[in-house]
PDB file of C-alpha atoms in Angstrom:
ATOM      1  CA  UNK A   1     -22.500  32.536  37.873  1.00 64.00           C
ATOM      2  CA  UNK A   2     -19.616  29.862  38.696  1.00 77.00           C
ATOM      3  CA  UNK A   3     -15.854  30.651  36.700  1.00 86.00           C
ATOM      4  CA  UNK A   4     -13.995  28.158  35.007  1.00 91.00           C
ATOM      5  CA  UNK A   5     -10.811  29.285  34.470  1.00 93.00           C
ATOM      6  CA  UNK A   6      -8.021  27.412  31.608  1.00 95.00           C
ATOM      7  CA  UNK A   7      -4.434  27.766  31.764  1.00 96.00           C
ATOM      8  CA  UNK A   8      -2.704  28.459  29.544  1.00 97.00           C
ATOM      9  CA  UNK A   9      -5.278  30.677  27.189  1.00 94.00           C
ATOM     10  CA  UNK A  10      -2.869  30.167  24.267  1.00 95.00           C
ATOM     11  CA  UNK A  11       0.244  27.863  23.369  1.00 97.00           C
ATOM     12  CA  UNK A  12       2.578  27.129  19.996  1.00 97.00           C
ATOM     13  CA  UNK A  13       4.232  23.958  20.150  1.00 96.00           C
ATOM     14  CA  UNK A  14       6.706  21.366  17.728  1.00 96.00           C
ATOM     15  CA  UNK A  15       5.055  18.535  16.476  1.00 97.00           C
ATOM     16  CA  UNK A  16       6.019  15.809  18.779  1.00 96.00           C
ATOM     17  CA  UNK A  17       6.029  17.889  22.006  1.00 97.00           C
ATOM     18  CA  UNK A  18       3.474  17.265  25.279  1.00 97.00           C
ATOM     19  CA  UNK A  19       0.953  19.753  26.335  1.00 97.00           C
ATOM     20  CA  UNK A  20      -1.435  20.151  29.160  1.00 97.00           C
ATOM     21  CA  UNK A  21      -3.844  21.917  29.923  1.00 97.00           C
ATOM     22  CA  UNK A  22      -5.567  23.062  32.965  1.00 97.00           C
ATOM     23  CA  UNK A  23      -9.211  23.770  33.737  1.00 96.00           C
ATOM     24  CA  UNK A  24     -10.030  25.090  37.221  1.00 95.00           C
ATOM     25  CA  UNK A  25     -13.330  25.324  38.699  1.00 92.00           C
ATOM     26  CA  UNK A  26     -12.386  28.440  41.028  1.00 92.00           C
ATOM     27  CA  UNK A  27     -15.570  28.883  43.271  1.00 88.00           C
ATOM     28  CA  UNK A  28     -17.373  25.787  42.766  1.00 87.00           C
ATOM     29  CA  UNK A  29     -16.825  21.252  43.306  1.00 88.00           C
ATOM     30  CA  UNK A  30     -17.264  19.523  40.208  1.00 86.00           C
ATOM     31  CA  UNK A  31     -17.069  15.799  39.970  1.00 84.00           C
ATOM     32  CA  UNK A  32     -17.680  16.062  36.809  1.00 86.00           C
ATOM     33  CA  UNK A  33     -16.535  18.042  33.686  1.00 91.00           C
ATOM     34  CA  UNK A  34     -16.273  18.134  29.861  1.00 92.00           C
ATOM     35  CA  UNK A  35     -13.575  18.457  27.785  1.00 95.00           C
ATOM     36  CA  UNK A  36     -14.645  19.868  23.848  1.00 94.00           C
ATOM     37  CA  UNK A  37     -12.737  20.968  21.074  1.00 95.00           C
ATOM     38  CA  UNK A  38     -13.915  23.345  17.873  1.00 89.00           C
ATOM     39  CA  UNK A  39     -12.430  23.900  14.892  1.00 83.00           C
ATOM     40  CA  UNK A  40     -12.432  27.425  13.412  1.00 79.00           C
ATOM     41  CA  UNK A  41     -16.338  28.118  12.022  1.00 75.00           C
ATOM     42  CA  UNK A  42     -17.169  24.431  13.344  1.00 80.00           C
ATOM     43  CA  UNK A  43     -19.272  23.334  16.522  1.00 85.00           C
ATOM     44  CA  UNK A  44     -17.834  22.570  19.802  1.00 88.00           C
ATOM     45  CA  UNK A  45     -17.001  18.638  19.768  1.00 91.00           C
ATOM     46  CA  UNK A  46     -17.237  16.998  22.976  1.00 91.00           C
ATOM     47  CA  UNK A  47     -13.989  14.770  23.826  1.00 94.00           C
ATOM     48  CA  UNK A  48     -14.587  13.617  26.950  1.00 93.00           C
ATOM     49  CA  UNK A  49     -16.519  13.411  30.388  1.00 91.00           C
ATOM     50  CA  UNK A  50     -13.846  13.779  33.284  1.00 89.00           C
ATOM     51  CA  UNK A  51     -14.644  12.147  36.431  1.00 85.00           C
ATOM     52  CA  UNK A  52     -13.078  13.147  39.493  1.00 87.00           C
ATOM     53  CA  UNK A  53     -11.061  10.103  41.362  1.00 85.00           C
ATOM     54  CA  UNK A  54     -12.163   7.758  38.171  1.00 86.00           C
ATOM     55  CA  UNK A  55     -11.003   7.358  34.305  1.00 89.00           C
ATOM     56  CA  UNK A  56     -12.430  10.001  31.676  1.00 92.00           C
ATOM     57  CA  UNK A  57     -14.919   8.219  29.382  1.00 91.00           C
ATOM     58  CA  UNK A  58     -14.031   9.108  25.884  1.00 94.00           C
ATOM     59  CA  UNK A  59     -16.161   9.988  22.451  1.00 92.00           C
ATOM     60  CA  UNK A  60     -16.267   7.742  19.780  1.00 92.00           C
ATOM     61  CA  UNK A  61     -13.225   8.319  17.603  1.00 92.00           C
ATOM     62  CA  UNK A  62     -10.954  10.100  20.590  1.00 94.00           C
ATOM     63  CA  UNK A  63      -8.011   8.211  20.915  1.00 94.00           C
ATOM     64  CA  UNK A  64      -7.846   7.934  25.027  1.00 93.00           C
ATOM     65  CA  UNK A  65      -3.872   7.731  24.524  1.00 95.00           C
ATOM     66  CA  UNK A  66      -3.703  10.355  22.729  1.00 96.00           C
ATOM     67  CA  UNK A  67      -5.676  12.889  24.866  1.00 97.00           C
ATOM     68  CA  UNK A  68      -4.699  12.068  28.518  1.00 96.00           C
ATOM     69  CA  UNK A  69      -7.287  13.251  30.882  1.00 95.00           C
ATOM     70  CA  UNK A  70      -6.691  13.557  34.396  1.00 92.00           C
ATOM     71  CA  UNK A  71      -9.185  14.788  37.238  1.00 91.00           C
ATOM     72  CA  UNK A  72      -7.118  14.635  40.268  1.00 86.00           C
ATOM     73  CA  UNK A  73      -9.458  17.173  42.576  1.00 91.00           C
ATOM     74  CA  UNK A  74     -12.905  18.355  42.758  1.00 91.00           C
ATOM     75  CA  UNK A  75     -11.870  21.804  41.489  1.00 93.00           C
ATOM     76  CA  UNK A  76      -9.546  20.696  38.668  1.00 95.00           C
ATOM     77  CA  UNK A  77      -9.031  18.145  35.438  1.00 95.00           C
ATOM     78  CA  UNK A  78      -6.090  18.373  32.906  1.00 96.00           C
ATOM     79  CA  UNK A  79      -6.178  17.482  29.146  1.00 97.00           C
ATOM     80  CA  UNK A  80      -2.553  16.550  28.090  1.00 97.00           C
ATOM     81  CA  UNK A  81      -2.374  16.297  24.302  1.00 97.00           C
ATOM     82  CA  UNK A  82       0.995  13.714  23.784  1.00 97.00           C
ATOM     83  CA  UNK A  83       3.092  13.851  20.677  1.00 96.00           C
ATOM     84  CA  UNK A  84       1.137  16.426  19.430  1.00 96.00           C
ATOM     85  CA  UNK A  85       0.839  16.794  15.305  1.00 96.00           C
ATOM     86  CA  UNK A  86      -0.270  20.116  13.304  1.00 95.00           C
ATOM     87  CA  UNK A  87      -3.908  18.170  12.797  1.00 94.00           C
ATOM     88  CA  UNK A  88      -4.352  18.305  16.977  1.00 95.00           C
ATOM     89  CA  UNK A  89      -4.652  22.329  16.710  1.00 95.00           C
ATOM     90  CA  UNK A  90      -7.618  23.668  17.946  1.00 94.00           C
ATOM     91  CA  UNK A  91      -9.778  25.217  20.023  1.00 93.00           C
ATOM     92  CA  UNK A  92     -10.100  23.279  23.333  1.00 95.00           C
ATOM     93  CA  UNK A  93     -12.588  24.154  26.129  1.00 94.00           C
ATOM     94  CA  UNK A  94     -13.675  22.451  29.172  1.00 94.00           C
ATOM     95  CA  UNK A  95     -16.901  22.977  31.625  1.00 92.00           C
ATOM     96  CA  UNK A  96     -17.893  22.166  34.673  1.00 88.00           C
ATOM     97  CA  UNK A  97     -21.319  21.558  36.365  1.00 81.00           C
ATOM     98  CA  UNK A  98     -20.942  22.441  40.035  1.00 80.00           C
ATOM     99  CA  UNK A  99     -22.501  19.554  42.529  1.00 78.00           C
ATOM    100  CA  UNK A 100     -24.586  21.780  44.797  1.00 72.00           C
ATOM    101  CA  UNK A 101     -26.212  24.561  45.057  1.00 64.00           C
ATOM    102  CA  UNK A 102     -29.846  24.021  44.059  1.00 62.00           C
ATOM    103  CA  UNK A 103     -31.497  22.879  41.231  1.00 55.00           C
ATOM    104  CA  UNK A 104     -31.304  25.512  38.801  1.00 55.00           C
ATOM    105  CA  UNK A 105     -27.047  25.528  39.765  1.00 59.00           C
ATOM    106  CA  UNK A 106     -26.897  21.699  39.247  1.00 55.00           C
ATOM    107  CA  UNK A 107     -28.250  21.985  35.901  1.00 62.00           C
ATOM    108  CA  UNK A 108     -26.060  24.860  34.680  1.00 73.00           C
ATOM    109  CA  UNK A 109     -22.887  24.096  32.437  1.00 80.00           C
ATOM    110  CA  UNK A 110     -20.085  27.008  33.195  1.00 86.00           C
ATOM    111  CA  UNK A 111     -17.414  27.115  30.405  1.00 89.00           C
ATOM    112  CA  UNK A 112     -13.818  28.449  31.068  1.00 92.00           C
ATOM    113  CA  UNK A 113     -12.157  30.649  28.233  1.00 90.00           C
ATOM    114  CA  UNK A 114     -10.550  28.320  25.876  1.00 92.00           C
ATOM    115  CA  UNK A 115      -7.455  27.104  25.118  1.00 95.00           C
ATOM    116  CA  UNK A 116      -5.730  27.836  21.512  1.00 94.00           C
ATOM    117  CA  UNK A 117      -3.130  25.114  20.644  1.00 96.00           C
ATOM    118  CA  UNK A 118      -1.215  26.065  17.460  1.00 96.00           C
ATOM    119  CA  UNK A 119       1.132  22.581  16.561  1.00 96.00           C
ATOM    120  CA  UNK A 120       3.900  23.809  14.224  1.00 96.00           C
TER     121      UNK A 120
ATOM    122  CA  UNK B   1     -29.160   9.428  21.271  1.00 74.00           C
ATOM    123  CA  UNK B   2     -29.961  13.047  21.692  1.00 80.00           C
ATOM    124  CA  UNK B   3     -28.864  15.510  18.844  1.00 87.00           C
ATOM    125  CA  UNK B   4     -30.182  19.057  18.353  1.00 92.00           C
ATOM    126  CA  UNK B   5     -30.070  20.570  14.794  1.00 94.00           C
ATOM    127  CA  UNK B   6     -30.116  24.784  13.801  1.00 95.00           C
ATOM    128  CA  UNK B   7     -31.197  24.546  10.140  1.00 95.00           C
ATOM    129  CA  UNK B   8     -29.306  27.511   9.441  1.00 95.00           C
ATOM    130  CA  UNK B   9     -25.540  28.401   8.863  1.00 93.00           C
ATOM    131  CA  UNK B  10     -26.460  32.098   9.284  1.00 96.00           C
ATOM    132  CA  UNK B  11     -29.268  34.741   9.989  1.00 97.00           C
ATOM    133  CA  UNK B  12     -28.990  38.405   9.045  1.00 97.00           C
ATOM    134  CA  UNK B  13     -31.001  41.287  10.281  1.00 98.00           C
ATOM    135  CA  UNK B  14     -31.090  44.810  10.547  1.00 98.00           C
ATOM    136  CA  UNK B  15     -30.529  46.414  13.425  1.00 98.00           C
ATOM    137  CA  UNK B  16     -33.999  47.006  15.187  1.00 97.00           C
ATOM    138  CA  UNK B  17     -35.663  44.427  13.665  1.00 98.00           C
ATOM    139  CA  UNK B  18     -36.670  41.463  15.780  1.00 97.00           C
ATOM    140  CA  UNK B  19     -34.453  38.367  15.390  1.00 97.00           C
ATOM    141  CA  UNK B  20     -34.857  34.285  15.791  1.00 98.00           C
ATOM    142  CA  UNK B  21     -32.525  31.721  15.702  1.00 98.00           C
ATOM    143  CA  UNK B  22     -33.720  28.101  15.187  1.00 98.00           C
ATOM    144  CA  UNK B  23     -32.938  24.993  17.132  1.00 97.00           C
ATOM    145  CA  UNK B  24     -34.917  21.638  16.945  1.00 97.00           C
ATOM    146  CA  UNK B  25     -33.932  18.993  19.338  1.00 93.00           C
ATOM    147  CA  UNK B  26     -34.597  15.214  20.208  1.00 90.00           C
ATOM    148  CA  UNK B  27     -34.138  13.380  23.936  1.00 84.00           C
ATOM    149  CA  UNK B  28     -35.447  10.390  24.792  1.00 80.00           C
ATOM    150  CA  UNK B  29     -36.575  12.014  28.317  1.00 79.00           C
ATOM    151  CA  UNK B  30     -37.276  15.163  29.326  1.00 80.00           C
ATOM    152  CA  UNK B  31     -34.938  17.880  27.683  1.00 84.00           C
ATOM    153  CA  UNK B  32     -32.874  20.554  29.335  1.00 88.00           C
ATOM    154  CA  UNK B  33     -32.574  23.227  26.843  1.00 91.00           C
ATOM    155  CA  UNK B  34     -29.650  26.013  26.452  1.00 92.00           C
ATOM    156  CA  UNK B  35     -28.334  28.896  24.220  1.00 95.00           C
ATOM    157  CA  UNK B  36     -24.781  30.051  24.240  1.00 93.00           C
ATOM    158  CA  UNK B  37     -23.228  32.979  22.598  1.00 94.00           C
ATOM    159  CA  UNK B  38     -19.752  32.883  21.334  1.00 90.00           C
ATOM    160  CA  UNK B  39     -17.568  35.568  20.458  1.00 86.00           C
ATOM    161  CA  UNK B  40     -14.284  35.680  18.269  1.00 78.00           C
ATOM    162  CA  UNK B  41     -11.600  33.349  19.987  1.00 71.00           C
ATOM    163  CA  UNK B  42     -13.629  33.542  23.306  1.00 75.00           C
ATOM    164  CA  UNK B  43     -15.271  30.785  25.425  1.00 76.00           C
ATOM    165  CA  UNK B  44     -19.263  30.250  25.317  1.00 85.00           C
ATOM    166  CA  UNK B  45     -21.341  32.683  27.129  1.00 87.00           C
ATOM    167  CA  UNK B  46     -24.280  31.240  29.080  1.00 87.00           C
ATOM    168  CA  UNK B  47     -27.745  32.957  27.692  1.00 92.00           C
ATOM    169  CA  UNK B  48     -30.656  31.087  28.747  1.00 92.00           C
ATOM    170  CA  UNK B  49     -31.917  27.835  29.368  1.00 90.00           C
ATOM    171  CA  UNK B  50     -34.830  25.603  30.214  1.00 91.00           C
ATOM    172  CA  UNK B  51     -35.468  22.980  32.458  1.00 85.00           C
ATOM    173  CA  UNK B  52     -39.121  22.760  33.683  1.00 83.00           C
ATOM    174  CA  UNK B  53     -41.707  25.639  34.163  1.00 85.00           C
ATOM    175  CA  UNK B  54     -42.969  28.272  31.942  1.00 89.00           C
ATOM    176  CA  UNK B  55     -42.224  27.624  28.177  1.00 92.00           C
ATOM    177  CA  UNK B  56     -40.805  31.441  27.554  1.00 95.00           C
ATOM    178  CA  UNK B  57     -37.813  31.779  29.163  1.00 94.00           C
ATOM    179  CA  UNK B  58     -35.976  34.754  29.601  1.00 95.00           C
ATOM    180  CA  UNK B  59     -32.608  35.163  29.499  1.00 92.00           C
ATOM    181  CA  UNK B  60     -29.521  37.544  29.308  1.00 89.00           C
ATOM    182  CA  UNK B  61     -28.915  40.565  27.201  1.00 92.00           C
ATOM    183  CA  UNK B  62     -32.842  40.697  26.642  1.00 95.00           C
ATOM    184  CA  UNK B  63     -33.059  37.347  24.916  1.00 97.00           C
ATOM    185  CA  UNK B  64     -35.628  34.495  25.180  1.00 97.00           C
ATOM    186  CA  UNK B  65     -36.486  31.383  23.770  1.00 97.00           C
ATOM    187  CA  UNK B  66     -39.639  29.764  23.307  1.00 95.00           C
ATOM    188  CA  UNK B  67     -39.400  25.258  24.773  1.00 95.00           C
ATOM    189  CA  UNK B  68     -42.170  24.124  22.047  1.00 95.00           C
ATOM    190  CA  UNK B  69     -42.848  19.973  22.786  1.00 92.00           C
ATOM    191  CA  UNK B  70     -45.298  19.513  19.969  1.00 93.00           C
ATOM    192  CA  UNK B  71     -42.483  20.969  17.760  1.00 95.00           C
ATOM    193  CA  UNK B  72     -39.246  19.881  19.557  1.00 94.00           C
ATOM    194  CA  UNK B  73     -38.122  23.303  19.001  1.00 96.00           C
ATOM    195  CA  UNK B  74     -36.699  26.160  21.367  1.00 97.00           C
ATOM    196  CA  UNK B  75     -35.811  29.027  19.298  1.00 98.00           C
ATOM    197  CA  UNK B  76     -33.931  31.709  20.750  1.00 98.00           C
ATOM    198  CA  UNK B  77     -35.868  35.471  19.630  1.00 98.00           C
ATOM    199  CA  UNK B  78     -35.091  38.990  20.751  1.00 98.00           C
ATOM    200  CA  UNK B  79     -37.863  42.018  20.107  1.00 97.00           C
ATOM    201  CA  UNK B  80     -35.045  44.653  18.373  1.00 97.00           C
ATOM    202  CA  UNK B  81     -31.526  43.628  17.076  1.00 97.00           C
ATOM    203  CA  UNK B  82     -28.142  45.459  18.305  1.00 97.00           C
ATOM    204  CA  UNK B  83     -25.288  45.646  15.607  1.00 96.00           C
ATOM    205  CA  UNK B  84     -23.251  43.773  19.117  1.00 94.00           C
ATOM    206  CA  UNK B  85     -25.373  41.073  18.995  1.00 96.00           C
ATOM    207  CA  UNK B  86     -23.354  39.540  16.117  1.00 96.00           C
ATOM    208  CA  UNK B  87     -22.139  36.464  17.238  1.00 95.00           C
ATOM    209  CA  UNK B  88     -22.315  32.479  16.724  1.00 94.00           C
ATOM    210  CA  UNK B  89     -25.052  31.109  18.573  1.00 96.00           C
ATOM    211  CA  UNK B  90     -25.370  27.482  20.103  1.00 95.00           C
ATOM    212  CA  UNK B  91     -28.262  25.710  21.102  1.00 96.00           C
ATOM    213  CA  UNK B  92     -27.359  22.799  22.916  1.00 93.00           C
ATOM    214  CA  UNK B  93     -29.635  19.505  24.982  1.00 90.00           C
ATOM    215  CA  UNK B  94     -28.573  17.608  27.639  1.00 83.00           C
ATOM    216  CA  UNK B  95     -30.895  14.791  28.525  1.00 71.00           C
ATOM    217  CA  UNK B  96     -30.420  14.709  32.705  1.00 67.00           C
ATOM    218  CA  UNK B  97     -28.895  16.910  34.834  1.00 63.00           C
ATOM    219  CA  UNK B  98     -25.433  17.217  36.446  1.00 58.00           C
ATOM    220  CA  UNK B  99     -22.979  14.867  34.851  1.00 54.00           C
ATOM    221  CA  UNK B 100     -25.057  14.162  31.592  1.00 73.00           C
ATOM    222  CA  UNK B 101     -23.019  15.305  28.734  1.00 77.00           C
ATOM    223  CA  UNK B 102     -24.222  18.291  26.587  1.00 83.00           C
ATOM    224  CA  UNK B 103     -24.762  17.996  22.864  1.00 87.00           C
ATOM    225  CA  UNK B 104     -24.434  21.556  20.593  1.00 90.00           C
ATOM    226  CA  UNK B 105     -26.065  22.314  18.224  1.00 92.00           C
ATOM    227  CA  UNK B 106     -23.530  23.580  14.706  1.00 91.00           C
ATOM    228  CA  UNK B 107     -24.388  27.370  15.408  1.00 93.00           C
ATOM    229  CA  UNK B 108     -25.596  30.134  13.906  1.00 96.00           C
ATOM    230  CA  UNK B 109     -24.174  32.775  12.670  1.00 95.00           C
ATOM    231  CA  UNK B 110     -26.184  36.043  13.266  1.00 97.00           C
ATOM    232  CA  UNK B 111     -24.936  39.638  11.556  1.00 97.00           C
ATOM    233  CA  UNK B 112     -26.875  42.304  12.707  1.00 97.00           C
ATOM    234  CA  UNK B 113     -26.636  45.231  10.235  1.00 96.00           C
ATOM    235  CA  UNK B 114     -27.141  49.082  11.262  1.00 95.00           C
TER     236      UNK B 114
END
């Protein structure tokens, strides 16, 4: 299968502090890819749909200014979480669905690791 | 609006015994079905999906799930439990391919006792 790689895996923070973070699509072009976030014991909540060379479109109730989303190249988007508060930590992991490669491929979500943000 | 639903928080079973994990789901087209396994403070792990063809589809770690259109459902079953099959399981629907967004389900929890 295609790898999705996040960096970083893990990352403590102060409440008002900036943080991105990276999802890669290492052997595979994605124009598009998803951005979710879970909560411990809860379902994954999608944020976002990043498109590549266009502006994310956001879920209902994601504040767009909060959660910057940037997908600069076919093989990588960044989430940037700004003036981040104790309620923004969570589990946050992103997927990509490659653009070739067949049918079956096309139709495939791959998910990278996940990203723990702790906000003290 | 698509939404898929798993009726329940948590399934146990002892080891051996055969094992199914519900998942009902509504698209207004044709659906493209998945399961995902997720361990402690990992990512999701792809297990099986459907998109067109047989209804039984088989997938990783000896897991299948049954695409049911009368019923909406696509269960996910395995013949004989392992104790390492304890896990939260996702089903999740997309209603297109590529770039259509994915919609999970609020997991299952499965314990497998030995």
């Amino acid at each position: 299968g295609a790898v999705v790689s996040q960096h970083p895996s893990r990352v403590i923070c102060k409440s008002g502090t900036s943080v991105k973070i990276e999802c890669r699509s290492l052997d595979f072009q994605a124009t598009t890819m998803f951005w979710y976030r879970q909560f411990p014991k809860q379902s994954l909540m999608l944020m976002a749909t990043s498109n590549e060379g266009s502006k994310a479109t956001y879920e209902q109730g994601v504040e767009k200014d909060k959660f910057l989303i940037n997908h600069a190249s076919l093989t990588l988007s960044t989430l940037t979480v700004t003036s981040a508060h104790p309620e923004d930590s969570s589990f946050y992991i992103c997927s990509g669905t490659p653009d070739s490669g067949g049918v079956w491929r096309v139709n495939e979500q791959f998910f990278g690791p996940g990203t723990r943000l702790t906000v003290l | 609006a698509q939404s898929v639903a798993q009726p329940e928080d948590q399934v146990n079973v002892a080891e051996g015994n055969p094992l199914t994990v519900k998942c009902t789901y509504s698209v207004s087209g044709n659906p493209y079905l998945f399961w995902y396994v997720q361990y402690p403070n990992r990512g999701l792990q792809f297990l099986l999906k459907y998109i067109t063809g047989d209804n039984l589809v088989k997938g990783s770690y000896g897991f299948e799930a049954e695409f049911n259109k009368s019923q909406t459902s696509f269960h996910l079953k395995k013949p004989s439990a392992l104790v390492s099959d304890s896990a939260l399981y996702f089903c999740a629907v997309r209603d297109g391919p590529g770039g259509f967004k994915t919609i999970f389900g609020a997991g299952t929890r499965l314990f497998v006792k030995a």
